[in-house]
Amino acid sequence: MTDRLLKFPQWIGFLIILTILSFGTTLTAFSPLYANGLINIVIPICILFALRSDFFEKLKLSTLVIGRVLVVLTFVGYFPSEWLVPIIVWLLRVNILEATLTDFKNKNYYNVFSGLALVATSFVISGAWLGSYYITVNEAMIYWVIAYTFWNWNFVIYEFKQPIGFYHLAVLTTPLLIVCLTLNPGLWLIMRANSLTFAGIIQISGKAYIESYLASPAMLTFITTVKKSPVQISIMVINAILCLLALLLS
């Protein structure tokens, strides 16, 4: 399976996307006013008004932009810093619930349970504003993060075509990669929000290119296997255990 997945040119595109996302995510996280303001606020607003996209993409990008606006307001002193992370977490809960409702409509009931488990245990996320960016301070959250990553990709492969599922492997890997390179798990929350915002810009404006360039029979076979009931049940159980661990170790 590994040999078949590491197939060119799709994985060249995957690595290029991963590099672009990692750079853009890091830049916007540590430049809250200029890079974040332009890339995560101005450009998405223009895209939402100018380009066509499906309802979920617009809803997701809109809620993410709200969080990025709050970062700017906090940085310039017009929003209480102690409110920022709690509101960001509530926006994350809203995003999970939106996706969980969509999973329910798509009859992906195992992932519905995972989404509800994530929301129920999301209060393990606590954080602080450090003057130009925010971090989380609960190390046990890493278990929740892993569960979220499994759940989120599982949602994507049911909601979108195979190439978008391939694309979101890079999107979900980006914050984890940055956390590993910096040895700072506290950065995951801001990197996840920024990577998803940046990825939303690329997805809406370049979906046709992504669907064409990242089309992969091997990845389609892998996704088809993941969608089988035994695998879905296993993912649901693993996610439940991870959420419980995050809760118990907090």
PDB file of N, CA, C and O in Angstrom, residues 68-98:
ATOM      1  N   ARG A  68      -9.850  35.110  13.118  1.00  0.00           N
ATOM      2  CA  ARG A  68      -8.650  35.853  12.716  1.00  0.00           C
ATOM      3  C   ARG A  68      -8.843  37.356  12.942  1.00  0.00           C
ATOM      4  O   ARG A  68      -7.880  38.073  13.260  1.00  0.00           O
ATOM      5  N   VAL A  69     -10.072  37.844  12.789  1.00  0.00           N
ATOM      6  CA  VAL A  69     -10.362  39.255  13.098  1.00  0.00           C
ATOM      7  C   VAL A  69     -10.151  39.513  14.583  1.00  0.00           C
ATOM      8  O   VAL A  69      -9.578  40.537  14.980  1.00  0.00           O
ATOM      9  N   LEU A  70     -10.580  38.581  15.428  1.00  0.00           N
ATOM     10  CA  LEU A  70     -10.402  38.741  16.872  1.00  0.00           C
ATOM     11  C   LEU A  70      -8.924  38.779  17.257  1.00  0.00           C
ATOM     12  O   LEU A  70      -8.538  39.489  18.195  1.00  0.00           O
ATOM     13  N   VAL A  71      -8.080  38.032  16.527  1.00  0.00           N
ATOM     14  CA  VAL A  71      -6.639  38.077  16.778  1.00  0.00           C
ATOM     15  C   VAL A  71      -6.100  39.484  16.518  1.00  0.00           C
ATOM     16  O   VAL A  71      -5.318  40.023  17.321  1.00  0.00           O
ATOM     17  N   VAL A  72      -6.516  40.082  15.411  1.00  0.00           N
ATOM     18  CA  VAL A  72      -6.085  41.450  15.094  1.00  0.00           C
ATOM     19  C   VAL A  72      -6.564  42.420  16.169  1.00  0.00           C
ATOM     20  O   VAL A  72      -5.785  43.259  16.664  1.00  0.00           O
ATOM     21  N   LEU A  73      -7.828  42.320  16.552  1.00  0.00           N
ATOM     22  CA  LEU A  73      -8.378  43.228  17.564  1.00  0.00           C
ATOM     23  C   LEU A  73      -7.676  43.062  18.907  1.00  0.00           C
ATOM     24  O   LEU A  73      -7.442  44.045  19.625  1.00  0.00           O
ATOM     25  N   THR A  74      -7.324  41.834  19.249  1.00  0.00           N
ATOM     26  CA  THR A  74      -6.593  41.588  20.500  1.00  0.00           C
ATOM     27  C   THR A  74      -5.196  42.184  20.426  1.00  0.00           C
ATOM     28  O   THR A  74      -4.719  42.800  21.387  1.00  0.00           O
ATOM     29  N   PHE A  75      -4.546  42.013  19.295  1.00  0.00           N
ATOM     30  CA  PHE A  75      -3.183  42.518  19.116  1.00  0.00           C
ATOM     31  C   PHE A  75      -3.121  44.043  19.247  1.00  0.00           C
ATOM     32  O   PHE A  75      -2.170  44.582  19.835  1.00  0.00           O
ATOM     33  N   VAL A  76      -4.134  44.742  18.709  1.00  0.00           N
ATOM     34  CA  VAL A  76      -4.121  46.211  18.761  1.00  0.00           C
ATOM     35  C   VAL A  76      -4.786  46.752  20.025  1.00  0.00           C
ATOM     36  O   VAL A  76      -4.874  47.967  20.214  1.00  0.00           O
ATOM     37  N   GLY A  77      -5.252  45.847  20.894  1.00  0.00           N
ATOM     38  CA  GLY A  77      -5.751  46.268  22.198  1.00  0.00           C
ATOM     39  C   GLY A  77      -7.225  46.601  22.265  1.00  0.00           C
ATOM     40  O   GLY A  77      -7.686  47.168  23.266  1.00  0.00           O
ATOM     41  N   TYR A  78      -8.002  46.208  21.243  1.00  0.00           N
ATOM     42  CA  TYR A  78      -9.431  46.516  21.237  1.00  0.00           C
ATOM     43  C   TYR A  78     -10.307  45.328  21.654  1.00  0.00           C
ATOM     44  O   TYR A  78     -11.531  45.422  21.606  1.00  0.00           O
ATOM     45  N   PHE A  79      -9.669  44.223  22.047  1.00  0.00           N
ATOM     46  CA  PHE A  79     -10.432  43.057  22.487  1.00  0.00           C
ATOM     47  C   PHE A  79      -9.709  42.444  23.679  1.00  0.00           C
ATOM     48  O   PHE A  79      -8.473  42.305  23.654  1.00  0.00           O
ATOM     49  N   PRO A  80     -10.436  42.069  24.743  1.00  0.00           N
ATOM     50  CA  PRO A  80      -9.788  41.517  25.951  1.00  0.00           C
ATOM     51  C   PRO A  80      -9.033  40.225  25.646  1.00  0.00           C
ATOM     52  O   PRO A  80      -9.614  39.267  25.134  1.00  0.00           O
ATOM     53  N   SER A  81      -7.761  40.183  25.951  1.00  0.00           N
ATOM     54  CA  SER A  81      -6.936  39.022  25.626  1.00  0.00           C
ATOM     55  C   SER A  81      -7.402  37.753  26.342  1.00  0.00           C
ATOM     56  O   SER A  81      -7.258  36.653  25.810  1.00  0.00           O
ATOM     57  N   GLU A  82      -7.983  37.924  27.544  1.00  0.00           N
ATOM     58  CA  GLU A  82      -8.418  36.742  28.288  1.00  0.00           C
ATOM     59  C   GLU A  82      -9.670  36.095  27.671  1.00  0.00           C
ATOM     60  O   GLU A  82     -10.023  34.965  28.000  1.00  0.00           O
ATOM     61  N   TRP A  83     -10.331  36.819  26.784  1.00  0.00           N
ATOM     62  CA  TRP A  83     -11.509  36.265  26.112  1.00  0.00           C
ATOM     63  C   TRP A  83     -11.158  35.530  24.824  1.00  0.00           C
ATOM     64  O   TRP A  83     -11.963  34.747  24.317  1.00  0.00           O
ATOM     65  N   LEU A  84      -9.975  35.785  24.285  1.00  0.00           N
ATOM     66  CA  LEU A  84      -9.665  35.322  22.930  1.00  0.00           C
ATOM     67  C   LEU A  84      -9.706  33.807  22.798  1.00  0.00           C
ATOM     68  O   LEU A  84     -10.445  33.268  21.963  1.00  0.00           O
ATOM     69  N   VAL A  85      -8.899  33.093  23.593  1.00  0.00           N
ATOM     70  CA  VAL A  85      -8.831  31.635  23.445  1.00  0.00           C
ATOM     71  C   VAL A  85     -10.181  30.972  23.720  1.00  0.00           C
ATOM     72  O   VAL A  85     -10.596  30.091  22.947  1.00  0.00           O
ATOM     73  N   PRO A  86     -10.913  31.353  24.782  1.00  0.00           N
ATOM     74  CA  PRO A  86     -12.237  30.750  24.971  1.00  0.00           C
ATOM     75  C   PRO A  86     -13.170  30.930  23.774  1.00  0.00           C
ATOM     76  O   PRO A  86     -13.898  29.995  23.398  1.00  0.00           O
ATOM     77  N   ILE A  87     -13.138  32.105  23.147  1.00  0.00           N
ATOM     78  CA  ILE A  87     -14.000  32.326  21.984  1.00  0.00           C
ATOM     79  C   ILE A  87     -13.510  31.521  20.785  1.00  0.00           C
ATOM     80  O   ILE A  87     -14.316  30.951  20.024  1.00  0.00           O
ATOM     81  N   ILE A  88     -12.178  31.443  20.608  1.00  0.00           N
ATOM     82  CA  ILE A  88     -11.622  30.616  19.528  1.00  0.00           C
ATOM     83  C   ILE A  88     -12.066  29.166  19.698  1.00  0.00           C
ATOM     84  O   ILE A  88     -12.433  28.492  18.726  1.00  0.00           O
ATOM     85  N   VAL A  89     -12.063  28.682  20.933  1.00  0.00           N
ATOM     86  CA  VAL A  89     -12.484  27.305  21.198  1.00  0.00           C
ATOM     87  C   VAL A  89     -13.975  27.137  20.902  1.00  0.00           C
ATOM     88  O   VAL A  89     -14.397  26.112  20.348  1.00  0.00           O
ATOM     89  N   TRP A  90     -14.780  28.142  21.229  1.00  0.00           N
ATOM     90  CA  TRP A  90     -16.201  28.061  20.904  1.00  0.00           C
ATOM     91  C   TRP A  90     -16.423  28.051  19.390  1.00  0.00           C
ATOM     92  O   TRP A  90     -17.301  27.333  18.890  1.00  0.00           O
ATOM     93  N   LEU A  91     -15.644  28.822  18.664  1.00  0.00           N
ATOM     94  CA  LEU A  91     -15.733  28.782  17.197  1.00  0.00           C
ATOM     95  C   LEU A  91     -15.346  27.408  16.668  1.00  0.00           C
ATOM     96  O   LEU A  91     -15.936  26.899  15.707  1.00  0.00           O
ATOM     97  N   LEU A  92     -14.340  26.788  17.315  1.00  0.00           N
ATOM     98  CA  LEU A  92     -13.941  25.434  16.936  1.00  0.00           C
ATOM     99  C   LEU A  92     -15.079  24.451  17.199  1.00  0.00           C
ATOM    100  O   LEU A  92     -15.365  23.574  16.372  1.00  0.00           O
ATOM    101  N   ARG A  93     -15.744  24.595  18.346  1.00  0.00           N
ATOM    102  CA  ARG A  93     -16.889  23.735  18.655  1.00  0.00           C
ATOM    103  C   ARG A  93     -17.994  23.893  17.604  1.00  0.00           C
ATOM    104  O   ARG A  93     -18.598  22.905  17.170  1.00  0.00           O
ATOM    105  N   VAL A  94     -18.250  25.136  17.217  1.00  0.00           N
ATOM    106  CA  VAL A  94     -19.269  25.387  16.190  1.00  0.00           C
ATOM    107  C   VAL A  94     -18.897  24.689  14.893  1.00  0.00           C
ATOM    108  O   VAL A  94     -19.744  24.054  14.240  1.00  0.00           O
ATOM    109  N   ASN A  95     -17.617  24.771  14.502  1.00  0.00           N
ATOM    110  CA  ASN A  95     -17.156  24.109  13.282  1.00  0.00           C
ATOM    111  C   ASN A  95     -17.332  22.595  13.372  1.00  0.00           C
ATOM    112  O   ASN A  95     -17.733  21.945  12.398  1.00  0.00           O
ATOM    113  N   ILE A  96     -17.015  22.020  14.534  1.00  0.00           N
ATOM    114  CA  ILE A  96     -17.174  20.570  14.711  1.00  0.00           C
ATOM    115  C   ILE A  96     -18.648  20.188  14.632  1.00  0.00           C
ATOM    116  O   ILE A  96     -19.012  19.193  13.980  1.00  0.00           O
ATOM    117  N   LEU A  97     -19.511  20.983  15.270  1.00  0.00           N
ATOM    118  CA  LEU A  97     -20.942  20.691  15.238  1.00  0.00           C
ATOM    119  C   LEU A  97     -21.514  20.831  13.830  1.00  0.00           C
ATOM    120  O   LEU A  97     -22.390  20.045  13.431  1.00  0.00           O
ATOM    121  N   GLU A  98     -21.037  21.829  13.084  1.00  0.00           N
ATOM    122  CA  GLU A  98     -21.467  21.974  11.688  1.00  0.00           C
ATOM    123  C   GLU A  98     -21.137  20.717  10.895  1.00  0.00           C
ATOM    124  O   GLU A  98     -21.970  20.183  10.152  1.00  0.00           O
TER     125      GLU A  98
END
